[in-house]
Amino acid sequence: MRVRRLFSVFILCCQVVPCAIVRGAETSVPAAAAVADTLKVIAPRGERHLGGVTTVTVVDLDRDGAGLDLAELLEDSAGLQIRRYGGLGAPAIPSIRGSSATQVTVLIDGIPLSDALDGVLDLSTLPLDRFVRAEIYRGGLPAHLGGPGGVGAVNLITRDAGDSVSELRLSGGAFGEAGARLTLQGRSAGWEILAMLHGRRADNAYGYHDDNGTFANPDDDYDAHRRNAWFEEVGATLALHRGLAGGHLLRTTFGAYRRDAGVAGPAGAAPVLAADSRIVRGDLDLDIAAADGAYGLRFTARPERDELHDPDREVGGDPSGSSRGDGVHTGLRAHGAWGFDLPAGAGHVTAVPIVEQRREHYVFTRTDGVVEPRRERTATMAGTDVQVELPGLHLVLSPSLRWQRHEDDFPALPALPHLPPPTLAEPHVHEDWARSAAAIWEALPAQLFLEARAHRSARAPSWLELFGNQGFVNGNRELVPERITSRELAMRLRTEEGLAVRWTMFHSEIDRMILWVTNSQSTVKAENIGRTVTVGHEVELTVDLPGGASWWLSLTQQDARDRGDDPIYAGKTLPLQPSWSLALGAAVPLGPWTVRGRVVREASNWRFRYHGDEEAMPSRTVVGVAAAREWRVGSREWKLTVEGLNLTDDDVFDVVGYPLAGRSLRASVCIR
């Protein structure tokens, strides 16, 4: 089993809850919080996007910063929480409105990063250099984005040959951090060409306060340094873009990525000292579409190898040594767009139909060299978003419908390696529908919008939940998809004076939730026995002031509780879910410099699914400051950015046993 997923499952089994969630302390200072117009979402890869189906925030991933990573840039968005398993480069798991990580879809240019193995996508394995912006969807996602359904999604938009410039970026910081990115952009024989090389590393040998595994007893605490938390990554991208005859566009992207990292494990009496992992990944994206988005065809392929080296049996099973997983993800999508005017000029109707099929297969080679049976998943989806514009009523209606079918072909495994294999079972098949509806009323022309939305979808069980492994997880082929229902009311205001604000009141319910339960002294099994309800408010606000100054605010208030039938847990607050979090920042020009500040305040939260007063993680406040300056040397533009992170040196854990770095410094220079 892949090492990151091993730790995720470990947390699941210990807490019997979803292991996803919240904010890291090492976040840098963003330029501003982006409050997106839900009716105008920038279309990736030639597809025409319809807004209004969900609450959307567009985050600029190319803004000022001294060597940020993807999780650091995303975590200030209201409603989206990132839980880190350590410092820079450590696993970073998303959650939206109290969800588990499996209920959040991560996409690249609208194509879901399918991961049927356990359904969890680690953001730290997606290098920031590949992407230019992110779309944060809350309360579901539009049908044209595809994906398995869930509480929300993170859609990452890659750099395109037509909107990039040639540049060199160098960055460095505390704890052995160093990074570089070289981007070359040009034109040849009618092609727009983008070539990029990038790399990054860090030792992450920072100090922290170790509670020795006894959170409520401070007498045995001691100061320690993080060990085996290093990482190194390198990648390359080649993107080609050109216009074709007949008003068509062709985009092709080739990518390669390798990441080596120590498996730090939780802090405490028995840290992981020698185990390390490796990811090697390639990707191909071929997209041909009409320039006006009327139709298009897209093919994607992503081979990946994930290795674990565990000579001292600290992570893997018995026998110890190297294990390997090999997988290939492929997808084919056809999309279109058409519209017509309503009679008597009453309005306009636009529809975006999508048909897609994705295949994923995976082969796991155990530490003793035995190759487990190949597992496969085929996902077929058809759906459409519709947008009805009624200008006379200042109203937009956006219904959406999507059908999806999953077929899993994976023979049952014996509970232990030495037992004979069971009889092969028939492929596991399930179907589900996702439905959305939204209404947006323009109360004041181009300024005030009132919005209402409802969404219902399902999250398919992962292979680990359905089929288990030859270890401590027993499979359960009787599982059915989780049922997810979201409702929200929102107000969005923009003024000519530079004020942009969005307020959202939401209700998110997950029924038939899959939870891990103990079914023997040494094994667990997934069951459809959970139910959670999260209600709350989100506020995103930006203010542009005269003279170039600005400030922004992002606030999330939520009550995420277990509403299942088990009286032991019913009514308890979900673990690792703070009742509120606040991010506040400002940018002020001071002569040739621009100074930015950021403060994050997060309420206390619980460590485990069953909890008492002594098990609460304390509230925290994290402060950061950055300064940037630009100047020109000849024909080149230079930009220097210096950042101080966690200036108060707050002792912070996102996940129990995984400390984040304290006070630190980063710097970067960009030459264009």
XYZ file of C-alpha atoms in Angstrom:
672
model
C 0.000 0.000 0.000
C 1.194 3.466 -0.804
C 2.774 5.071 2.193
C 0.776 8.297 2.231
C -2.422 6.305 2.069
C -1.176 4.039 4.847
C -1.000 7.019 7.167
C -4.408 8.234 5.995
C -5.944 4.847 6.730
C -4.172 4.780 10.082
C -5.835 8.051 11.050
C -9.176 6.749 9.784
C -8.939 3.603 11.843
C -7.847 5.377 15.001
C -10.517 8.062 14.815
C -13.172 6.203 12.778
C -13.828 9.457 10.913
C -12.761 11.056 7.637
C -9.128 12.200 7.729
C -9.285 15.479 5.947
C -9.189 19.079 6.942
C -7.884 22.464 7.824
C -5.186 25.127 7.628
C -1.419 24.964 7.867
C 0.644 27.485 9.782
C 3.351 28.064 7.193
C 1.155 29.967 4.768
C 2.678 32.918 3.003
C 1.056 36.258 2.450
C -1.314 36.317 -0.523
C -1.770 39.381 -2.669
C -5.517 39.417 -2.081
C -8.378 37.055 -1.541
C -10.188 36.476 -4.831
C -13.964 36.880 -4.803
C -15.054 35.412 -8.133
C -18.068 36.291 -10.203
C -20.087 33.072 -10.215
C -21.551 33.945 -13.607
C -18.197 34.387 -15.325
C -15.762 31.552 -14.730
C -12.729 31.418 -17.030
C -12.986 28.377 -19.302
C -10.110 25.847 -19.291
C -8.914 23.959 -22.354
C -11.436 25.435 -24.769
C -14.499 24.257 -22.852
C -17.245 26.779 -22.327
C -18.008 27.002 -18.629
C -21.328 27.923 -17.092
C -21.313 29.512 -13.685
C -24.073 29.799 -11.151
C -24.266 26.086 -10.349
C -22.015 26.363 -7.319
C -20.192 28.979 -5.319
C -16.882 29.547 -7.104
C -13.740 31.359 -6.014
C -10.886 31.848 -8.474
C -7.445 31.858 -6.822
C -4.420 33.319 -8.611
C -1.594 30.788 -8.214
C 0.955 32.981 -9.974
C 0.848 35.880 -7.556
C 3.742 37.277 -5.541
C 5.440 34.921 -3.173
C 8.806 33.511 -2.148
C 8.506 29.875 -3.160
C 4.978 28.987 -2.095
C 3.346 25.613 -2.540
C -0.141 24.763 -3.754
C -1.707 24.151 -0.348
C -0.404 27.457 1.010
C -2.124 29.404 -1.751
C -5.454 27.577 -1.518
C -6.023 27.460 2.214
C -7.215 31.056 2.637
C -10.387 30.443 0.609
C -13.521 30.441 2.766
C -15.023 26.980 3.177
C -11.867 25.171 1.990
C -9.587 23.713 4.632
C -6.188 22.083 4.151
C -4.803 19.723 6.770
C -1.032 19.222 6.618
C 0.859 16.174 7.813
C 3.985 18.233 8.515
C 5.871 21.132 6.937
C 6.595 22.121 3.354
C 6.162 19.177 0.977
C 4.317 16.995 3.506
C 0.952 15.471 2.551
C -1.766 18.130 2.343
C -5.369 16.888 2.381
C -8.343 19.113 1.386
C -11.757 19.375 3.016
C -14.759 21.488 2.026
C -17.506 22.384 4.491
C -16.743 19.624 6.965
C -16.248 16.880 4.383
C -13.759 14.053 4.282
C -10.922 14.116 1.748
C -12.695 11.437 -0.306
C -15.653 13.799 -0.814
C -13.508 16.510 -2.456
C -12.819 16.159 -6.184
C -9.471 17.463 -7.465
C -9.324 18.181 -11.197
C -6.808 19.485 -13.732
C -8.389 21.577 -16.486
C -11.756 20.014 -15.696
C -10.488 16.406 -15.798
C -10.750 14.585 -12.433
C -7.591 13.041 -11.021
C -9.223 9.675 -10.459
C -7.787 7.704 -7.598
C -9.894 4.658 -6.972
C -7.357 3.107 -4.576
C -8.519 5.078 -1.544
C -10.163 8.169 -3.062
C -7.750 10.628 -1.402
C -5.710 13.116 -3.444
C -2.601 14.559 -1.773
C -2.106 18.164 -2.947
C 1.611 18.065 -2.107
C 2.191 15.702 -5.050
C 0.894 18.339 -7.514
C 3.716 20.834 -8.185
C 2.552 24.444 -8.078
C 4.748 25.411 -11.051
C 2.391 23.562 -13.414
C -0.640 25.710 -12.603
C -1.660 29.325 -13.087
C -4.935 29.481 -11.151
C -7.446 27.371 -9.223
C -11.235 27.320 -9.155
C -12.722 26.429 -5.756
C -16.228 24.946 -6.065
C -18.330 24.584 -2.926
C -21.702 22.893 -2.641
C -21.066 20.414 -5.451
C -19.674 20.952 -8.926
C -21.110 21.512 -12.423
C -21.835 18.510 -14.634
C -19.384 19.629 -17.314
C -16.470 19.166 -14.896
C -17.138 15.466 -14.488
C -15.690 13.788 -11.433
C -17.172 11.367 -8.931
C -19.362 13.909 -7.130
C -18.943 15.326 -3.663
C -19.228 18.341 -1.419
C -17.010 20.440 -3.700
C -13.960 20.488 -5.930
C -10.610 22.113 -6.636
C -10.074 22.611 -10.377
C -6.462 23.471 -11.256
C -5.783 25.326 -14.514
C -2.431 24.580 -16.181
C -0.120 27.107 -17.792
C -0.834 27.524 -21.483
C 1.631 28.391 -24.211
C -0.492 31.371 -25.180
C -0.556 33.147 -21.804
C 2.965 32.618 -20.386
C 6.234 34.552 -20.541
C 9.885 33.515 -20.418
C 11.269 33.836 -16.911
C 13.631 32.408 -14.311
C 12.568 32.074 -10.677
C 14.903 31.128 -7.828
C 13.811 30.686 -4.216
C 15.281 29.585 -0.922
C 14.515 29.576 2.750
C 14.950 28.052 6.155
C 15.369 24.327 6.807
C 17.204 23.605 3.566
C 14.476 24.896 1.270
C 15.502 25.697 -2.327
C 13.632 25.891 -5.618
C 13.989 26.951 -9.251
C 11.752 27.317 -12.292
C 12.829 28.094 -15.856
C 10.063 28.967 -18.309
C 10.715 29.519 -22.024
C 7.932 30.795 -24.264
C 8.098 31.335 -28.006
C 6.577 30.765 -31.425
C 7.678 28.510 -34.278
C 5.926 27.440 -37.502
C 2.577 28.688 -36.244
C 2.882 26.977 -32.835
C 2.829 28.744 -29.477
C 5.391 26.818 -27.405
C 5.924 26.683 -23.647
C 8.805 24.671 -22.157
C 9.311 24.563 -18.399
C 11.729 22.926 -15.966
C 11.144 23.120 -12.228
C 12.536 21.641 -9.045
C 12.316 22.005 -5.292
C 13.735 20.498 -2.108
C 13.753 20.949 1.661
C 15.313 19.202 4.651
C 12.499 20.162 7.044
C 14.711 19.487 10.066
C 12.954 22.109 12.151
C 12.474 22.162 15.893
C 9.159 21.516 17.616
C 7.699 20.697 21.015
C 7.004 16.954 21.358
C 4.235 15.879 23.749
C 5.615 12.290 23.726
C 2.205 10.994 22.706
C 0.553 12.143 25.949
C -1.384 15.239 24.941
C -2.931 15.820 28.381
C 0.277 15.260 30.390
C 2.861 18.066 29.966
C 5.335 16.540 32.454
C 6.963 14.262 29.860
C 7.160 16.831 27.035
C 10.497 17.683 25.441
C 11.983 19.701 22.568
C 12.941 17.768 19.440
C 13.771 18.176 15.751
C 11.771 16.773 12.861
C 13.551 13.842 11.251
C 13.226 12.109 7.890
C 10.847 14.830 6.649
C 12.908 15.829 3.587
C 11.634 15.923 0.043
C 13.019 16.545 -3.443
C 10.995 16.985 -6.625
C 11.752 17.781 -10.260
C 9.484 18.149 -13.268
C 9.289 19.199 -16.905
C 6.454 20.393 -19.141
C 6.104 21.011 -22.863
C 2.896 22.722 -24.015
C 1.983 23.373 -27.662
C -0.902 25.527 -28.878
C -1.948 26.503 -32.383
C -4.934 27.440 -34.486
C -6.137 25.040 -37.170
C -8.205 25.415 -40.285
C -11.903 25.904 -39.814
C -11.566 27.883 -36.606
C -10.270 25.049 -34.453
C -7.694 25.080 -31.667
C -5.220 22.320 -30.852
C -3.560 22.080 -27.456
C -1.093 19.402 -26.472
C 0.740 19.052 -23.173
C 3.452 16.578 -22.159
C 4.590 16.408 -18.554
C 7.006 14.419 -16.389
C 7.421 14.518 -12.626
C 9.501 12.744 -9.985
C 9.324 13.152 -6.241
C 11.462 11.524 -3.540
C 10.641 12.033 0.124
C 11.319 10.691 3.573
C 8.410 9.081 5.351
C 8.540 11.102 8.529
C 5.606 9.524 10.309
C 4.130 10.985 13.498
C 6.409 12.442 16.138
C 6.784 10.595 19.409
C 8.671 7.735 20.953
C 9.061 5.726 17.705
C 9.639 8.079 14.738
C 10.203 6.744 11.245
C 13.912 7.221 10.499
C 14.830 5.255 7.370
C 11.759 4.746 5.168
C 11.376 6.811 2.010
C 9.028 6.955 -0.966
C 9.186 7.829 -4.650
C 6.555 8.959 -7.156
C 7.276 8.931 -10.891
C 4.510 10.305 -13.086
C 3.939 11.275 -16.696
C 0.989 12.910 -18.402
C -0.333 13.549 -21.896
C -3.191 15.906 -22.710
C -4.484 16.257 -26.287
C -7.373 18.663 -26.857
C -8.948 19.793 -30.125
C -11.929 22.117 -30.029
C -13.790 24.768 -31.940
C -12.507 28.239 -31.109
C -15.974 29.309 -29.912
C -16.297 26.265 -27.633
C -19.188 24.800 -29.640
C -17.667 21.314 -29.512
C -14.440 19.526 -28.722
C -12.699 16.227 -28.083
C -10.071 15.565 -25.454
C -7.826 12.626 -24.560
C -5.739 12.347 -21.378
C -3.315 9.720 -20.079
C -1.398 9.629 -16.798
C 0.920 6.688 -15.976
C 2.269 6.658 -12.421
C 4.570 4.552 -10.235
C 4.624 4.825 -6.451
C 7.414 3.081 -4.514
C 8.134 2.548 -0.831
C 11.578 1.634 0.544
C 11.348 0.466 4.144
C 14.499 -1.440 5.193
C 13.785 -1.302 8.938
C 10.114 -2.330 8.856
C 9.011 1.041 10.188
C 6.139 1.501 7.745
C 5.680 -1.546 5.532
C 4.636 -5.044 6.453
C 6.540 -8.282 6.811
C 8.772 -8.993 4.945
C 10.232 -5.514 4.746
C 11.864 -3.957 1.713
C 10.652 -2.247 -1.433
C 7.038 -2.332 -2.588
C 5.637 -0.785 -5.725
C 2.346 0.295 -7.216
C 1.916 0.884 -10.969
C -1.157 2.595 -12.337
C -2.444 4.166 -15.538
C -5.321 6.654 -15.808
C -6.851 7.383 -19.223
C -9.836 9.452 -20.224
C -11.765 10.471 -23.350
C -14.218 13.363 -23.302
C -16.511 14.917 -25.907
C -18.176 18.213 -25.097
C -20.314 20.734 -26.864
C -22.283 23.922 -26.383
C -25.410 25.189 -28.091
C -28.061 27.785 -27.399
C -31.184 29.480 -28.666
C -33.222 32.607 -27.985
C -36.563 32.389 -26.230
C -39.657 33.726 -28.042
C -40.343 37.471 -28.005
C -36.847 38.231 -26.787
C -37.632 36.858 -23.337
C -34.135 35.487 -22.880
C -31.544 32.977 -23.972
C -30.877 29.300 -23.183
C -27.411 27.747 -23.311
C -26.583 24.080 -22.722
C -23.196 22.366 -22.320
C -23.486 18.581 -22.753
C -20.590 16.294 -21.809
C -19.900 12.598 -22.444
C -16.855 11.074 -20.814
C -15.256 7.732 -20.068
C -12.302 7.220 -17.736
C -10.356 4.051 -17.039
C -7.976 3.371 -14.210
C -5.963 0.249 -13.541
C -3.490 -0.471 -10.789
C -1.090 -3.310 -9.970
C 0.525 -3.618 -6.533
C 3.752 -5.550 -5.962
C 4.230 -6.552 -2.335
C 7.427 -6.395 -0.339
C 8.021 -10.136 -0.903
C 7.789 -9.725 -4.674
C 4.281 -11.182 -5.022
C 2.137 -9.303 -7.556
C -1.457 -8.849 -6.424
C -4.296 -9.178 -8.962
C -4.776 -6.224 -11.280
C -7.632 -3.964 -10.254
C -9.571 -1.845 -12.739
C -12.246 0.863 -12.660
C -14.212 2.171 -15.624
C -16.255 5.320 -15.054
C -18.756 6.517 -17.661
C -20.466 9.881 -17.353
C -23.015 11.863 -19.343
C -24.480 15.159 -18.260
C -25.332 18.716 -19.113
C -25.443 22.155 -17.560
C -28.182 24.515 -18.694
C -28.257 28.269 -18.217
C -31.482 30.203 -18.790
C -30.999 33.962 -18.917
C -34.142 36.060 -18.353
C -32.992 39.688 -18.638
C -36.480 41.100 -18.200
C -36.626 39.557 -14.735
C -32.917 40.097 -14.035
C -32.804 36.356 -13.372
C -30.552 33.435 -14.339
C -31.625 29.820 -13.784
C -29.016 27.032 -13.924
C -30.221 23.431 -13.686
C -27.723 20.598 -14.081
C -28.038 16.830 -14.453
C -25.359 14.125 -14.578
C -25.481 10.327 -14.764
C -22.461 8.257 -13.785
C -21.649 4.559 -13.781
C -18.693 2.865 -12.070
C -17.564 -0.667 -12.807
C -14.834 -2.148 -10.597
C -13.127 -5.366 -11.638
C -11.004 -6.567 -8.736
C -10.960 -10.190 -7.534
C -11.351 -10.611 -3.810
C -8.150 -10.995 -1.816
C -7.637 -13.338 1.123
C -7.462 -11.571 4.456
C -3.892 -12.820 4.978
C -1.164 -13.531 2.378
C -0.867 -17.241 3.244
C -4.579 -18.008 2.773
C -5.888 -19.317 -0.583
C -7.599 -16.729 -2.817
C -11.412 -16.708 -2.807
C -13.422 -17.461 -5.909
C -13.383 -14.594 -8.407
C -16.389 -12.350 -8.017
C -18.351 -10.550 -10.692
C -17.381 -6.933 -11.380
C -18.809 -4.522 -8.857
C -21.155 -2.013 -10.552
C -23.107 0.957 -9.282
C -24.844 3.908 -10.903
C -25.902 7.252 -9.530
C -27.300 10.623 -10.548
C -26.194 14.117 -9.580
C -28.674 16.989 -9.745
C -28.152 20.701 -9.214
C -30.272 23.813 -9.481
C -29.405 27.466 -9.004
C -31.178 30.786 -9.296
C -29.325 34.113 -9.419
C -31.255 37.382 -9.225
C -29.559 40.649 -10.180
C -31.075 42.907 -7.533
C -28.927 45.926 -8.516
C -27.516 46.095 -12.060
C -23.954 44.717 -12.149
C -23.612 45.191 -8.369
C -25.861 43.131 -6.098
C -26.718 39.483 -6.773
C -28.851 37.189 -4.613
C -28.326 33.472 -5.161
C -29.907 30.173 -4.106
C -28.558 26.700 -4.875
C -29.265 23.042 -4.183
C -27.103 20.061 -5.108
C -27.294 16.305 -4.671
C -24.647 13.771 -5.665
C -22.979 10.527 -4.552
C -19.441 9.468 -3.685
C -18.459 5.999 -4.896
C -16.600 3.687 -2.486
C -12.872 3.287 -3.054
C -11.098 0.011 -3.751
C -9.756 -0.072 -0.225
C -13.290 0.230 1.174
C -14.775 -2.289 -1.272
C -12.034 -4.918 -1.430
C -9.695 -4.294 1.521
C -6.072 -5.416 1.490
C -3.966 -8.292 2.701
C -3.485 -6.713 6.081
C -5.737 -5.060 8.611
C -8.480 -3.803 6.220
C -11.304 -6.173 5.269
C -13.284 -5.437 2.114
C -17.027 -4.878 1.979
C -18.604 -5.400 -1.456
C -22.037 -4.481 -0.056
C -21.129 -0.816 0.276
C -23.278 1.722 -1.576
C -22.270 5.264 -2.559
C -22.421 7.992 0.032
C -25.289 10.433 -0.530
C -24.359 14.135 -0.397
C -26.869 16.990 -0.240
C -25.948 20.686 -0.191
C -28.082 23.811 0.009
C -27.035 27.444 0.223
C -28.138 31.067 0.034
C -25.654 33.744 -0.991
C -25.310 37.467 -1.514
C -22.646 38.960 -3.786
C -21.886 42.686 -3.979
C -19.451 44.657 -6.139
C -19.092 48.429 -6.190
C -17.243 50.888 -8.391
C -15.315 52.030 -5.302
C -13.391 48.730 -5.176
C -15.481 46.720 -2.698
C -16.227 43.059 -3.450
C -17.967 40.858 -0.897
C -19.668 37.494 -0.880
C -21.676 36.070 2.033
C -22.949 32.478 1.948
C -25.131 30.513 4.360
C -24.872 26.763 3.729
C -26.193 23.384 4.873
C -24.295 20.218 3.908
C -25.489 16.712 4.769
C -23.751 13.398 4.098
C -25.840 10.250 4.530
C -24.859 6.575 4.227
C -21.389 7.818 5.102
C -18.646 5.181 4.939
C -16.884 4.748 8.273
C -14.237 2.323 9.452
C -15.348 0.024 12.259
C -13.366 -2.559 14.210
C -14.554 -6.059 13.316
C -11.830 -8.089 15.055
C -8.828 -7.564 17.311
C -6.612 -6.658 14.352
C -8.850 -5.688 11.416
C -11.300 -2.976 10.398
C -14.105 -2.903 7.864
C -15.923 -0.090 6.056
C -19.675 0.266 6.666
C -22.412 2.652 5.434
C -23.387 3.704 8.955
C -22.371 7.341 9.244
C -24.233 10.604 8.876
C -22.881 14.132 9.296
C -24.436 17.585 9.042
C -22.469 20.820 8.643
C -24.130 24.240 8.758
C -22.375 27.569 8.661
C -21.498 30.846 7.000
C -18.709 32.001 4.684
C -17.558 35.551 4.031
C -15.026 36.648 1.397
C -14.224 40.327 1.078
C -11.702 42.500 -0.753
C -11.288 46.276 -0.693
C -9.120 48.215 -3.145
C -8.065 51.575 -1.677
C -6.719 54.718 -3.375
C -2.974 54.679 -3.967
C -2.789 50.947 -4.695
C -3.412 49.650 -1.157
C -5.853 46.798 -0.540
C -7.048 44.493 2.199
C -8.971 41.249 2.272
C -10.800 38.959 4.657
C -11.859 35.332 4.558
C -14.096 33.968 7.327
C -15.587 30.505 7.807
C -17.987 29.691 10.637
C -19.339 26.157 10.793
C -20.914 23.586 13.059
C -19.877 20.142 11.789
C -21.411 17.315 13.813
C -21.921 13.579 13.780
C -25.635 12.881 13.274
C -25.409 9.103 12.998
C -27.281 6.514 15.041
C -24.378 5.491 17.288
C -25.175 7.065 20.690
C -21.476 7.224 21.598
C -20.710 9.693 18.822
C -24.086 11.219 17.958
C -24.112 14.984 18.414
C -20.362 15.324 18.837
C -18.377 17.875 16.843
C -16.368 16.289 14.027
C -12.648 16.097 14.820
C -10.091 18.452 13.260
C -12.899 20.831 12.259
C -12.645 24.244 13.996
C -15.904 26.076 14.585
C -14.449 29.146 12.889
C -11.345 30.357 11.112
C -10.363 33.816 9.969
C -7.700 35.021 7.528
C -7.064 38.757 7.267
C -4.477 40.462 5.074
C -3.427 43.803 3.624
C -1.055 45.141 0.948
C 0.430 48.636 1.135
C 2.820 50.269 -1.375
C 5.746 52.003 0.384
C 7.842 53.753 -2.250
C 9.466 51.097 -4.476
C 8.369 48.320 -2.099
C 5.020 46.622 -1.559
C 4.509 45.293 1.974
C 1.924 42.634 2.733
C 0.756 41.258 6.036
C -1.416 38.291 6.951
C -2.982 37.031 10.167
C -4.767 33.695 10.556
C -6.825 32.892 13.614
C -8.331 29.442 14.108
C -10.607 28.180 16.891
C -9.798 25.130 18.967
C -10.909 21.754 17.594
C -11.085 18.136 18.604
C -8.430 15.503 17.937
C -10.604 12.369 17.797
C -14.120 11.334 16.897
C -14.893 10.537 20.526
C -13.584 13.377 22.639
C -13.632 15.055 26.004
C -12.524 18.469 27.213
C -8.941 17.328 27.731
C -8.586 16.319 24.075
C -9.133 19.703 22.445
C -6.364 21.199 20.331
C -5.929 24.846 21.384
C -6.793 27.828 19.213
C -3.933 29.512 17.397
C -2.876 32.710 15.687
C -0.277 32.780 12.912
C 1.255 36.006 11.574
C 3.250 36.573 8.387
C 4.785 39.561 6.609
C 6.226 39.925 3.096
C 7.965 42.680 1.143
C 8.443 42.797 -2.643
C 10.274 45.176 -4.978
C 10.532 45.380 -8.767
C 13.171 47.085 -10.897
C 14.488 46.966 -14.448
C 18.040 46.148 -15.577
C 18.394 46.712 -19.316
C 15.567 44.812 -21.010
C 14.947 42.560 -17.997
C 12.446 42.927 -15.173
C 13.669 41.814 -11.756
C 11.514 41.155 -8.724
C 12.662 40.336 -5.195
C 10.310 38.965 -2.536
C 11.191 38.314 1.117
C 8.775 36.675 3.560
C 8.698 36.014 7.275
C 6.419 33.105 8.225
C 4.837 32.307 11.582
C 6.540 35.327 13.157
C 5.157 34.605 16.629
C 6.774 31.127 16.477
C 3.480 29.481 17.376
C 3.821 25.763 18.175
C 1.278 24.346 15.734
C 0.019 20.918 14.682
C -2.507 20.421 11.891
C -2.772 16.693 12.586
C -1.841 15.085 15.883
C 1.839 14.084 15.807
C 2.700 16.060 12.659
C 4.248 19.395 13.720
C 4.522 22.382 11.399
C 7.545 24.654 11.216
C 7.876 27.662 13.508
C 9.370 31.058 12.681
C 11.126 30.935 9.309
C 12.232 33.033 6.345
C 11.866 32.670 2.577
C 13.143 34.731 -0.340
C 12.788 34.563 -4.110
C 13.923 36.441 -7.191
C 12.198 36.463 -10.564
C 13.860 37.604 -13.816
C 11.748 38.237 -16.912
